Amino acid sequence: MIKPQPLVYNGDMKIIRSKYAGACYGVERALSLVDDAACHTDAVVHTLGPLIHNPQVVSELRGRGVEEAATVDEIDSGVVVIRSHGVEPSIIKQAHEKGLTVVDATCPHVSKAHEAAWSLREQGYLVMVVGELGHPEVEGIHAYAGDNAIVVQDPSDIPEHLESSKVGIVVQTTQAASVLEAIIEALRQRGIEPRVRNTICFATKQRQQAAVELAKKADVMVIVGGRNSGNTTRLAQLCQEVCPKTYHIERPTELSKDWFEGASLVGITAGASTPENQIIAVERALAALENQT
Ligand code: SF4
């Protein structure tokens, strides 16, 4: 658990970190599994896609000899790490068939979403995967949900004609609860009562709720994390709704002093793929900005 860390500096501006911010259990576990693999084998360690959606971490791993491959076809030998987003089962099978050592860093919460999708499909439901089209986690869940499963990002994605009114819902772990609620409501308005397996993970809920709570009080919100990170981007969107001066940055050098003019309370939060050292770097840079006034 990350405790609130109020930081008060010279001047009137107070900087507070959200109660829950930064790297989640699944990301820390994936980083530690890659670390173990890199330390305990002479074989080349590959991650299937960037290990996490954080450009600085990916670049550090590259510096330590961990290579990134887009597909199993690109790997001839060694270790392949399945990242926390998980993959479709055929990819793990392919890696085993090629004789690769598979380190499965799929987050257990994502595995639960796989199981939920599989179970709904087995029970004869038409599965709706609520999530971001094309996101690797969603593609993995989709594979378990079956060929006729549908990915919906918002109510307008629900097709006019559904093959069945027996609809089961499974959710990308990092989705906002409001998106899920809107989709359930849209189905109800069509007379469909879906069977919902809410697989939004606890870490996501905690980060979103704590961020919005802080954003309601803050004059400015700074969201730290990869622009390619879905959960970080969603944090920024949620904060923006209640704090218009919300900025999503990857690095401290992106901070601009004029964003904070007249601000007395600045909130900081970070996505589940943002390591602690990156949050601290932004906090320090903010303090230094304030000290320059
Ligand atoms: S956000 Fe949740 S599901 Fe995703 S890796 Fe972290 S703990 Fe796992």
PDB file of C-alpha atoms and ligand atoms in Angstrom:
ATOM      1  CA  MET A   1       0.000   0.000   0.000  1.00  0.00           C
ATOM      2  CA  ILE A   2       1.301   3.452  -0.898  1.00  0.00           C
ATOM      3  CA  LYS A   3       0.561   6.072   1.755  1.00  0.00           C
ATOM      4  CA  PRO A   4      -0.261   9.696   0.921  1.00  0.00           C
ATOM      5  CA  GLN A   5       2.879  11.744   0.740  1.00  0.00           C
ATOM      6  CA  PRO A   6       2.194  15.445   1.175  1.00  0.00           C
ATOM      7  CA  LEU A   7       5.241  17.467   0.233  1.00  0.00           C
ATOM      8  CA  VAL A   8       5.257  21.117   1.175  1.00  0.00           C
ATOM      9  CA  TYR A   9       7.958  23.364  -0.226  1.00  0.00           C
ATOM     10  CA  ASN A  10       8.907  27.017  -0.123  1.00  0.00           C
ATOM     11  CA  GLY A  11       6.134  29.123  -1.467  1.00  0.00           C
ATOM     12  CA  ASP A  12       2.453  28.337  -1.338  1.00  0.00           C
ATOM     13  CA  MET A  13       2.296  25.337  -3.585  1.00  0.00           C
ATOM     14  CA  LYS A  14       1.656  21.995  -1.952  1.00  0.00           C
ATOM     15  CA  ILE A  15       2.320  18.801  -3.881  1.00  0.00           C
ATOM     16  CA  ILE A  16       0.434  15.675  -2.886  1.00  0.00           C
ATOM     17  CA  ARG A  17       0.772  12.196  -4.275  1.00  0.00           C
ATOM     18  CA  SER A  18      -2.401  10.182  -4.699  1.00  0.00           C
ATOM     19  CA  LYS A  19      -2.991   7.551  -2.027  1.00  0.00           C
ATOM     20  CA  TYR A  20      -2.566   4.799  -4.614  1.00  0.00           C
ATOM     21  CA  ALA A  21      -0.226   5.506  -7.501  1.00  0.00           C
ATOM     22  CA  GLY A  22       2.331   3.735  -9.623  1.00  0.00           C
ATOM     23  CA  ALA A  23       3.452   0.200 -10.293  1.00  0.00           C
ATOM     24  CA  CYS A  24       0.889  -2.454  -9.427  1.00  0.00           C
ATOM     25  CA  TYR A  25       1.401  -6.005  -8.259  1.00  0.00           C
ATOM     26  CA  GLY A  26       1.220  -7.446 -11.794  1.00  0.00           C
ATOM     27  CA  VAL A  27       3.825  -5.076 -13.192  1.00  0.00           C
ATOM     28  CA  GLU A  28       6.215  -5.567 -10.261  1.00  0.00           C
ATOM     29  CA  ARG A  29       5.834  -9.321 -10.635  1.00  0.00           C
ATOM     30  CA  ALA A  30       6.589  -9.140 -14.380  1.00  0.00           C
ATOM     31  CA  LEU A  31       9.661  -6.977 -13.766  1.00  0.00           C
ATOM     32  CA  SER A  32      10.920  -9.363 -11.132  1.00  0.00           C
ATOM     33  CA  LEU A  33      10.368 -12.424 -13.356  1.00  0.00           C
ATOM     34  CA  VAL A  34      12.345 -10.797 -16.178  1.00  0.00           C
ATOM     35  CA  ASP A  35      15.032  -9.843 -13.715  1.00  0.00           C
ATOM     36  CA  ASP A  36      15.285 -13.450 -12.501  1.00  0.00           C
ATOM     37  CA  ALA A  37      15.370 -14.769 -16.048  1.00  0.00           C
ATOM     38  CA  ALA A  38      18.081 -12.300 -17.073  1.00  0.00           C
ATOM     39  CA  CYS A  39      20.215 -13.119 -14.000  1.00  0.00           C
ATOM     40  CA  HIS A  40      19.875 -16.905 -14.065  1.00  0.00           C
ATOM     41  CA  THR A  41      20.344 -17.865 -17.669  1.00  0.00           C
ATOM     42  CA  ASP A  42      23.004 -17.388 -20.317  1.00  0.00           C
ATOM     43  CA  ALA A  43      20.362 -17.672 -23.007  1.00  0.00           C
ATOM     44  CA  VAL A  44      18.936 -14.555 -24.607  1.00  0.00           C
ATOM     45  CA  VAL A  45      15.800 -13.311 -22.843  1.00  0.00           C
ATOM     46  CA  HIS A  46      13.076 -11.897 -25.079  1.00  0.00           C
ATOM     47  CA  THR A  47       9.868 -10.196 -24.131  1.00  0.00           C
ATOM     48  CA  LEU A  48       6.933 -10.604 -26.442  1.00  0.00           C
ATOM     49  CA  GLY A  49       6.252  -6.940 -27.121  1.00  0.00           C
ATOM     50  CA  PRO A  50       7.359  -4.243 -24.660  1.00  0.00           C
ATOM     51  CA  LEU A  51       7.274  -5.754 -21.139  1.00  0.00           C
ATOM     52  CA  ILE A  52       5.241  -2.819 -19.866  1.00  0.00           C
ATOM     53  CA  HIS A  53       3.914   0.337 -21.500  1.00  0.00           C
ATOM     54  CA  ASN A  54       6.659   2.522 -20.155  1.00  0.00           C
ATOM     55  CA  PRO A  55       9.351   3.654 -22.616  1.00  0.00           C
ATOM     56  CA  GLN A  56      12.046   4.339 -19.972  1.00  0.00           C
ATOM     57  CA  VAL A  57      11.732   0.870 -18.408  1.00  0.00           C
ATOM     58  CA  VAL A  58      11.792  -0.797 -21.823  1.00  0.00           C
ATOM     59  CA  SER A  59      14.930   1.122 -22.720  1.00  0.00           C
ATOM     60  CA  GLU A  60      16.619   0.123 -19.401  1.00  0.00           C
ATOM     61  CA  LEU A  61      15.823  -3.535 -20.101  1.00  0.00           C
ATOM     62  CA  ARG A  62      17.281  -3.231 -23.587  1.00  0.00           C
ATOM     63  CA  GLY A  63      20.463  -1.870 -21.999  1.00  0.00           C
ATOM     64  CA  ARG A  64      20.640  -5.063 -19.913  1.00  0.00           C
ATOM     65  CA  GLY A  65      20.417  -7.285 -22.969  1.00  0.00           C
ATOM     66  CA  VAL A  66      16.708  -8.121 -22.754  1.00  0.00           C
ATOM     67  CA  GLU A  67      15.458  -8.135 -26.324  1.00  0.00           C
ATOM     68  CA  GLU A  68      12.004  -7.416 -27.589  1.00  0.00           C
ATOM     69  CA  ALA A  69      10.317  -9.533 -30.238  1.00  0.00           C
ATOM     70  CA  ALA A  70       7.005  -8.769 -31.870  1.00  0.00           C
ATOM     71  CA  THR A  71       6.121 -12.422 -32.448  1.00  0.00           C
ATOM     72  CA  VAL A  72       7.360 -15.901 -31.515  1.00  0.00           C
ATOM     73  CA  ASP A  73       8.394 -16.335 -35.185  1.00  0.00           C
ATOM     74  CA  GLU A  74      11.188 -13.816 -34.596  1.00  0.00           C
ATOM     75  CA  ILE A  75      12.745 -15.890 -31.760  1.00  0.00           C
ATOM     76  CA  ASP A  76      15.006 -18.825 -32.620  1.00  0.00           C
ATOM     77  CA  SER A  77      16.063 -19.900 -29.142  1.00  0.00           C
ATOM     78  CA  GLY A  78      16.318 -18.848 -25.513  1.00  0.00           C
ATOM     79  CA  VAL A  79      13.686 -17.502 -23.163  1.00  0.00           C
ATOM     80  CA  VAL A  80      10.427 -15.812 -24.030  1.00  0.00           C
ATOM     81  CA  VAL A  81       8.628 -13.798 -21.383  1.00  0.00           C
ATOM     82  CA  ILE A  82       4.884 -13.408 -21.690  1.00  0.00           C
ATOM     83  CA  ARG A  83       4.081  -9.986 -20.286  1.00  0.00           C
ATOM     84  CA  SER A  84       1.465  -9.149 -17.683  1.00  0.00           C
ATOM     85  CA  HIS A  85      -1.174  -8.452 -20.378  1.00  0.00           C
ATOM     86  CA  GLY A  86      -1.192 -12.140 -21.256  1.00  0.00           C
ATOM     87  CA  VAL A  87      -1.596 -13.606 -24.733  1.00  0.00           C
ATOM     88  CA  GLU A  88      -3.869 -15.964 -26.564  1.00  0.00           C
ATOM     89  CA  PRO A  89      -3.184 -19.636 -25.733  1.00  0.00           C
ATOM     90  CA  SER A  90      -2.002 -20.497 -29.264  1.00  0.00           C
ATOM     91  CA  ILE A  91       1.033 -18.234 -28.780  1.00  0.00           C
ATOM     92  CA  ILE A  92       2.213 -20.089 -25.664  1.00  0.00           C
ATOM     93  CA  LYS A  93       1.691 -23.375 -27.501  1.00  0.00           C
ATOM     94  CA  GLN A  94       3.756 -22.110 -30.436  1.00  0.00           C
ATOM     95  CA  ALA A  95       6.597 -21.047 -28.106  1.00  0.00           C
ATOM     96  CA  HIS A  96       6.660 -24.499 -26.467  1.00  0.00           C
ATOM     97  CA  GLU A  97       6.637 -26.196 -29.862  1.00  0.00           C
ATOM     98  CA  LYS A  98       9.689 -24.145 -30.887  1.00  0.00           C
ATOM     99  CA  GLY A  99      11.523 -25.363 -27.778  1.00  0.00           C
ATOM    100  CA  LEU A 100      11.654 -21.936 -26.143  1.00  0.00           C
ATOM    101  CA  THR A 101      11.674 -21.589 -22.368  1.00  0.00           C
ATOM    102  CA  VAL A 102       8.445 -19.810 -21.496  1.00  0.00           C
ATOM    103  CA  VAL A 103       8.314 -17.483 -18.496  1.00  0.00           C
ATOM    104  CA  ASP A 104       4.658 -16.613 -18.068  1.00  0.00           C
ATOM    105  CA  ALA A 105       4.321 -13.215 -16.398  1.00  0.00           C
ATOM    106  CA  THR A 106       0.605 -12.957 -17.179  1.00  0.00           C
ATOM    107  CA  CYS A 107      -0.903 -11.104 -14.237  1.00  0.00           C
ATOM    108  CA  PRO A 108      -3.152 -13.408 -12.193  1.00  0.00           C
ATOM    109  CA  HIS A 109      -5.950 -10.833 -12.560  1.00  0.00           C
ATOM    110  CA  VAL A 110      -5.687 -11.095 -16.339  1.00  0.00           C
ATOM    111  CA  SER A 111      -5.758 -14.890 -16.017  1.00  0.00           C
ATOM    112  CA  LYS A 112      -9.050 -14.485 -14.123  1.00  0.00           C
ATOM    113  CA  ALA A 113     -10.433 -12.498 -17.070  1.00  0.00           C
ATOM    114  CA  HIS A 114      -9.313 -15.336 -19.391  1.00  0.00           C
ATOM    115  CA  GLU A 115     -11.106 -17.871 -17.191  1.00  0.00           C
ATOM    116  CA  ALA A 116     -14.242 -15.700 -17.043  1.00  0.00           C
ATOM    117  CA  ALA A 117     -14.322 -15.327 -20.834  1.00  0.00           C
ATOM    118  CA  TRP A 118     -13.816 -19.056 -21.308  1.00  0.00           C
ATOM    119  CA  SER A 119     -16.472 -19.963 -18.777  1.00  0.00           C
ATOM    120  CA  LEU A 120     -19.089 -17.576 -20.264  1.00  0.00           C
ATOM    121  CA  ARG A 121     -18.408 -19.011 -23.705  1.00  0.00           C
ATOM    122  CA  GLU A 122     -18.737 -22.576 -22.388  1.00  0.00           C
ATOM    123  CA  GLN A 123     -22.086 -21.653 -20.840  1.00  0.00           C
ATOM    124  CA  GLY A 124     -23.350 -20.543 -24.250  1.00  0.00           C
ATOM    125  CA  TYR A 125     -23.167 -16.800 -23.793  1.00  0.00           C
ATOM    126  CA  LEU A 126     -22.406 -14.390 -26.601  1.00  0.00           C
ATOM    127  CA  VAL A 127     -19.374 -12.781 -24.971  1.00  0.00           C
ATOM    128  CA  MET A 128     -18.812  -9.031 -25.028  1.00  0.00           C
ATOM    129  CA  VAL A 129     -15.311  -7.976 -24.095  1.00  0.00           C
ATOM    130  CA  VAL A 130     -15.459  -4.433 -22.764  1.00  0.00           C
ATOM    131  CA  GLY A 131     -12.107  -2.941 -23.647  1.00  0.00           C
ATOM    132  CA  GLU A 132      -9.869  -1.177 -26.068  1.00  0.00           C
ATOM    133  CA  LEU A 133      -9.934  -2.652 -29.538  1.00  0.00           C
ATOM    134  CA  GLY A 134      -6.457  -3.846 -30.553  1.00  0.00           C
ATOM    135  CA  HIS A 135      -5.051  -3.739 -27.004  1.00  0.00           C
ATOM    136  CA  PRO A 136      -2.940  -6.881 -26.425  1.00  0.00           C
ATOM    137  CA  GLU A 137      -4.762  -7.782 -23.209  1.00  0.00           C
ATOM    138  CA  VAL A 138      -8.105  -7.495 -24.988  1.00  0.00           C
ATOM    139  CA  GLU A 139      -6.861  -9.674 -27.857  1.00  0.00           C
ATOM    140  CA  GLY A 140      -5.862 -12.346 -25.335  1.00  0.00           C
ATOM    141  CA  ILE A 141      -9.252 -12.230 -23.580  1.00  0.00           C
ATOM    142  CA  HIS A 142     -10.995 -12.270 -26.965  1.00  0.00           C
ATOM    143  CA  ALA A 143      -9.227 -15.506 -27.873  1.00  0.00           C
ATOM    144  CA  TYR A 144     -10.651 -17.189 -24.762  1.00  0.00           C
ATOM    145  CA  ALA A 145     -14.083 -15.695 -25.439  1.00  0.00           C
ATOM    146  CA  GLY A 146     -14.372 -17.376 -28.847  1.00  0.00           C
ATOM    147  CA  ASP A 147     -14.659 -16.342 -32.475  1.00  0.00           C
ATOM    148  CA  ASN A 148     -18.082 -14.752 -32.231  1.00  0.00           C
ATOM    149  CA  ALA A 149     -17.171 -12.614 -29.209  1.00  0.00           C
ATOM    150  CA  ILE A 150     -17.457  -8.857 -29.691  1.00  0.00           C
ATOM    151  CA  VAL A 151     -15.109  -6.155 -28.404  1.00  0.00           C
ATOM    152  CA  VAL A 152     -16.912  -2.979 -27.327  1.00  0.00           C
ATOM    153  CA  GLN A 153     -15.244   0.211 -26.205  1.00  0.00           C
ATOM    154  CA  ASP A 154     -18.439   2.174 -25.630  1.00  0.00           C
ATOM    155  CA  PRO A 155     -22.185   1.683 -26.106  1.00  0.00           C
ATOM    156  CA  SER A 156     -22.041   2.832 -29.744  1.00  0.00           C
ATOM    157  CA  ASP A 157     -19.928  -0.256 -30.564  1.00  0.00           C
ATOM    158  CA  ILE A 158     -22.746  -2.635 -29.657  1.00  0.00           C
ATOM    159  CA  PRO A 159     -23.988  -4.015 -32.986  1.00  0.00           C
ATOM    160  CA  GLU A 160     -27.640  -3.375 -33.881  1.00  0.00           C
ATOM    161  CA  HIS A 161     -28.142  -7.050 -34.530  1.00  0.00           C
ATOM    162  CA  LEU A 162     -26.859  -9.470 -31.882  1.00  0.00           C
ATOM    163  CA  GLU A 163     -26.607 -13.179 -32.660  1.00  0.00           C
ATOM    164  CA  SER A 164     -28.034 -13.976 -29.242  1.00  0.00           C
ATOM    165  CA  SER A 165     -29.698 -12.092 -26.413  1.00  0.00           C
ATOM    166  CA  LYS A 166     -27.867 -14.317 -23.923  1.00  0.00           C
ATOM    167  CA  VAL A 167     -25.008 -11.883 -23.441  1.00  0.00           C
ATOM    168  CA  GLY A 168     -22.079 -12.318 -21.056  1.00  0.00           C
ATOM    169  CA  ILE A 169     -19.692  -9.495 -20.272  1.00  0.00           C
ATOM    170  CA  VAL A 170     -16.034  -9.679 -19.339  1.00  0.00           C
ATOM    171  CA  VAL A 171     -13.903  -6.580 -18.897  1.00  0.00           C
ATOM    172  CA  GLN A 172     -10.344  -5.502 -19.680  1.00  0.00           C
ATOM    173  CA  THR A 173      -8.719  -5.289 -16.244  1.00  0.00           C
ATOM    174  CA  THR A 174      -7.818  -1.606 -16.577  1.00  0.00           C
ATOM    175  CA  GLN A 175     -11.169  -0.297 -17.832  1.00  0.00           C
ATOM    176  CA  ALA A 176     -13.021   2.509 -16.072  1.00  0.00           C
ATOM    177  CA  ALA A 177     -16.103   1.261 -14.186  1.00  0.00           C
ATOM    178  CA  SER A 178     -18.164   4.036 -15.833  1.00  0.00           C
ATOM    179  CA  VAL A 179     -17.596   2.473 -19.283  1.00  0.00           C
ATOM    180  CA  LEU A 180     -18.814  -0.902 -18.047  1.00  0.00           C
ATOM    181  CA  GLU A 181     -21.883   0.701 -16.452  1.00  0.00           C
ATOM    182  CA  ALA A 182     -22.739   2.573 -19.673  1.00  0.00           C
ATOM    183  CA  ILE A 183     -22.570  -0.644 -21.688  1.00  0.00           C
ATOM    184  CA  ILE A 184     -24.736  -2.568 -19.209  1.00  0.00           C
ATOM    185  CA  GLU A 185     -27.272   0.261 -19.286  1.00  0.00           C
ATOM    186  CA  ALA A 186     -27.328   0.332 -23.106  1.00  0.00           C
ATOM    187  CA  LEU A 187     -28.031  -3.425 -23.165  1.00  0.00           C
ATOM    188  CA  ARG A 188     -30.778  -3.090 -20.558  1.00  0.00           C
ATOM    189  CA  GLN A 189     -32.459  -0.435 -22.670  1.00  0.00           C
ATOM    190  CA  ARG A 190     -32.645  -3.065 -25.399  1.00  0.00           C
ATOM    191  CA  GLY A 191     -34.255  -5.495 -23.000  1.00  0.00           C
ATOM    192  CA  ILE A 192     -31.091  -7.551 -22.459  1.00  0.00           C
ATOM    193  CA  GLU A 193     -29.941  -8.361 -18.931  1.00  0.00           C
ATOM    194  CA  PRO A 194     -26.287  -9.349 -19.351  1.00  0.00           C
ATOM    195  CA  ARG A 195     -24.403 -11.768 -17.130  1.00  0.00           C
ATOM    196  CA  VAL A 196     -21.528  -9.594 -15.935  1.00  0.00           C
ATOM    197  CA  ARG A 197     -18.139 -10.841 -14.815  1.00  0.00           C
ATOM    198  CA  ASN A 198     -16.533  -7.630 -13.632  1.00  0.00           C
ATOM    199  CA  THR A 199     -12.838  -8.329 -14.109  1.00  0.00           C
ATOM    200  CA  ILE A 200     -11.623  -4.776 -13.560  1.00  0.00           C
ATOM    201  CA  CYS A 201      -8.723  -5.299 -11.194  1.00  0.00           C
ATOM    202  CA  PHE A 202      -8.532  -3.878  -7.700  1.00  0.00           C
ATOM    203  CA  ALA A 203      -5.310  -1.956  -8.412  1.00  0.00           C
ATOM    204  CA  THR A 204      -7.003  -0.121 -11.266  1.00  0.00           C
ATOM    205  CA  LYS A 205     -10.079   0.736  -9.190  1.00  0.00           C
ATOM    206  CA  GLN A 206      -7.943   1.973  -6.301  1.00  0.00           C
ATOM    207  CA  ARG A 207      -5.800   4.167  -8.547  1.00  0.00           C
ATOM    208  CA  GLN A 208      -8.796   5.606 -10.370  1.00  0.00           C
ATOM    209  CA  GLN A 209     -10.847   6.339  -7.248  1.00  0.00           C
ATOM    210  CA  ALA A 210      -7.918   7.879  -5.363  1.00  0.00           C
ATOM    211  CA  ALA A 211      -6.885   9.962  -8.395  1.00  0.00           C
ATOM    212  CA  VAL A 212     -10.379  11.401  -8.891  1.00  0.00           C
ATOM    213  CA  GLU A 213     -10.697  12.136  -5.169  1.00  0.00           C
ATOM    214  CA  LEU A 214      -7.431  14.081  -5.272  1.00  0.00           C
ATOM    215  CA  ALA A 215      -8.210  15.743  -8.628  1.00  0.00           C
ATOM    216  CA  LYS A 216     -11.443  17.192  -7.199  1.00  0.00           C
ATOM    217  CA  LYS A 217      -9.372  19.150  -4.669  1.00  0.00           C
ATOM    218  CA  ALA A 218      -6.336  19.937  -6.814  1.00  0.00           C
ATOM    219  CA  ASP A 219      -5.752  23.024  -8.940  1.00  0.00           C
ATOM    220  CA  VAL A 220      -3.475  21.048 -11.241  1.00  0.00           C
ATOM    221  CA  MET A 221      -3.038  17.289 -11.706  1.00  0.00           C
ATOM    222  CA  VAL A 222       0.084  15.670 -13.104  1.00  0.00           C
ATOM    223  CA  ILE A 223      -0.252  12.110 -14.376  1.00  0.00           C
ATOM    224  CA  VAL A 224       3.027  10.242 -14.821  1.00  0.00           C
ATOM    225  CA  GLY A 225       3.424   7.312 -17.191  1.00  0.00           C
ATOM    226  CA  GLY A 226       3.780   6.086 -20.740  1.00  0.00           C
ATOM    227  CA  ARG A 227       1.536   7.723 -23.322  1.00  0.00           C
ATOM    228  CA  ASN A 228       1.110   4.227 -24.734  1.00  0.00           C
ATOM    229  CA  SER A 229      -0.194   2.995 -21.376  1.00  0.00           C
ATOM    230  CA  GLY A 230      -3.965   2.547 -21.481  1.00  0.00           C
ATOM    231  CA  ASN A 231      -4.446   2.678 -17.711  1.00  0.00           C
ATOM    232  CA  THR A 232      -2.341   5.854 -17.383  1.00  0.00           C
ATOM    233  CA  THR A 233      -4.272   7.528 -20.179  1.00  0.00           C
ATOM    234  CA  ARG A 234      -7.567   6.585 -18.499  1.00  0.00           C
ATOM    235  CA  LEU A 235      -6.345   8.090 -15.228  1.00  0.00           C
ATOM    236  CA  ALA A 236      -5.625  11.315 -17.110  1.00  0.00           C
ATOM    237  CA  GLN A 237      -9.075  11.287 -18.734  1.00  0.00           C
ATOM    238  CA  LEU A 238     -10.856  10.719 -15.411  1.00  0.00           C
ATOM    239  CA  CYS A 239      -8.865  13.478 -13.685  1.00  0.00           C
ATOM    240  CA  GLN A 240      -9.444  15.865 -16.594  1.00  0.00           C
ATOM    241  CA  GLU A 241     -13.199  15.531 -16.073  1.00  0.00           C
ATOM    242  CA  VAL A 242     -12.939  17.031 -12.586  1.00  0.00           C
ATOM    243  CA  CYS A 243      -9.702  19.022 -12.892  1.00  0.00           C
ATOM    244  CA  PRO A 244      -9.386  20.688 -16.309  1.00  0.00           C
ATOM    245  CA  LYS A 245      -5.702  21.476 -15.715  1.00  0.00           C
ATOM    246  CA  THR A 246      -4.588  17.847 -15.951  1.00  0.00           C
ATOM    247  CA  TYR A 247      -1.304  17.035 -17.707  1.00  0.00           C
ATOM    248  CA  HIS A 248      -0.085  13.592 -18.715  1.00  0.00           C
ATOM    249  CA  ILE A 249       3.711  13.429 -18.883  1.00  0.00           C
ATOM    250  CA  GLU A 250       6.329  10.713 -19.292  1.00  0.00           C
ATOM    251  CA  ARG A 251       9.344  12.640 -18.011  1.00  0.00           C
ATOM    252  CA  PRO A 252      10.072  15.504 -15.585  1.00  0.00           C
ATOM    253  CA  THR A 253      11.557  17.564 -18.436  1.00  0.00           C
ATOM    254  CA  GLU A 254       8.048  17.915 -19.882  1.00  0.00           C
ATOM    255  CA  LEU A 255       6.851  19.974 -16.897  1.00  0.00           C
ATOM    256  CA  SER A 256       6.180  23.591 -17.722  1.00  0.00           C
ATOM    257  CA  LYS A 257       6.276  26.224 -15.009  1.00  0.00           C
ATOM    258  CA  ASP A 258       3.326  28.178 -16.382  1.00  0.00           C
ATOM    259  CA  TRP A 259       0.973  25.210 -15.814  1.00  0.00           C
ATOM    260  CA  PHE A 260       1.252  25.892 -12.075  1.00  0.00           C
ATOM    261  CA  GLU A 261       0.764  29.646 -11.956  1.00  0.00           C
ATOM    262  CA  GLY A 262      -1.470  30.498  -9.008  1.00  0.00           C
ATOM    263  CA  ALA A 263      -1.860  26.830  -8.007  1.00  0.00           C
ATOM    264  CA  SER A 264      -1.903  26.076  -4.318  1.00  0.00           C
ATOM    265  CA  LEU A 265      -2.476  22.320  -4.551  1.00  0.00           C
ATOM    266  CA  VAL A 266      -0.895  20.056  -7.156  1.00  0.00           C
ATOM    267  CA  GLY A 267      -1.847  16.387  -7.237  1.00  0.00           C
ATOM    268  CA  ILE A 268       0.340  13.660  -8.681  1.00  0.00           C
ATOM    269  CA  THR A 269      -0.640  10.202  -9.707  1.00  0.00           C
ATOM    270  CA  ALA A 270       0.819   7.531 -11.934  1.00  0.00           C
ATOM    271  CA  GLY A 271      -0.360   4.560 -13.923  1.00  0.00           C
ATOM    272  CA  ALA A 272       0.101   0.957 -12.892  1.00  0.00           C
ATOM    273  CA  SER A 273       3.094   0.676 -15.241  1.00  0.00           C
ATOM    274  CA  THR A 274       5.023   3.597 -13.750  1.00  0.00           C
ATOM    275  CA  PRO A 275       7.869   2.643 -11.400  1.00  0.00           C
ATOM    276  CA  GLU A 276       8.449   4.493  -8.140  1.00  0.00           C
ATOM    277  CA  ASN A 277      11.698   6.170  -9.272  1.00  0.00           C
ATOM    278  CA  GLN A 278       9.861   7.928 -12.120  1.00  0.00           C
ATOM    279  CA  ILE A 279       7.244   9.354  -9.747  1.00  0.00           C
ATOM    280  CA  ILE A 280       9.928  10.584  -7.351  1.00  0.00           C
ATOM    281  CA  ALA A 281      11.793  12.247 -10.235  1.00  0.00           C
ATOM    282  CA  VAL A 282       8.657  14.198 -11.162  1.00  0.00           C
ATOM    283  CA  GLU A 283       7.988  15.160  -7.531  1.00  0.00           C
ATOM    284  CA  ARG A 284      11.525  16.491  -7.223  1.00  0.00           C
ATOM    285  CA  ALA A 285      11.286  18.399 -10.480  1.00  0.00           C
ATOM    286  CA  LEU A 286       8.000  19.935  -9.349  1.00  0.00           C
ATOM    287  CA  ALA A 287       9.546  21.002  -6.081  1.00  0.00           C
ATOM    288  CA  ALA A 288      12.440  22.534  -7.976  1.00  0.00           C
ATOM    289  CA  LEU A 289      10.050  24.386 -10.281  1.00  0.00           C
ATOM    290  CA  GLU A 290       8.279  25.804  -7.276  1.00  0.00           C
ATOM    291  CA  ASN A 291      11.547  26.843  -5.690  1.00  0.00           C
ATOM    292  CA  GLN A 292      12.449  28.853  -8.788  1.00  0.00           C
ATOM    293  CA  THR A 293       9.519  31.275  -8.327  1.00  0.00           C
TER     294      THR A 293
HETATM  295  S1  SF4 B   1      -3.313  -3.305 -13.499  1.00  0.00           S
HETATM  296 FE1  SF4 B   1      -4.177  -5.030 -12.392  1.00  0.00          FE
HETATM  297  S2  SF4 B   1      -4.426  -6.582 -13.960  1.00  0.00           S
HETATM  298 FE2  SF4 B   1      -3.025  -5.108 -14.793  1.00  0.00          FE
HETATM  299  S3  SF4 B   1      -1.030  -5.899 -14.275  1.00  0.00           S
HETATM  300 FE3  SF4 B   1      -1.632  -4.498 -12.641  1.00  0.00          FE
HETATM  301  S4  SF4 B   1      -2.548  -5.801 -11.045  1.00  0.00           S
HETATM  302 FE4  SF4 B   1      -2.490  -6.952 -12.968  1.00  0.00          FE
END
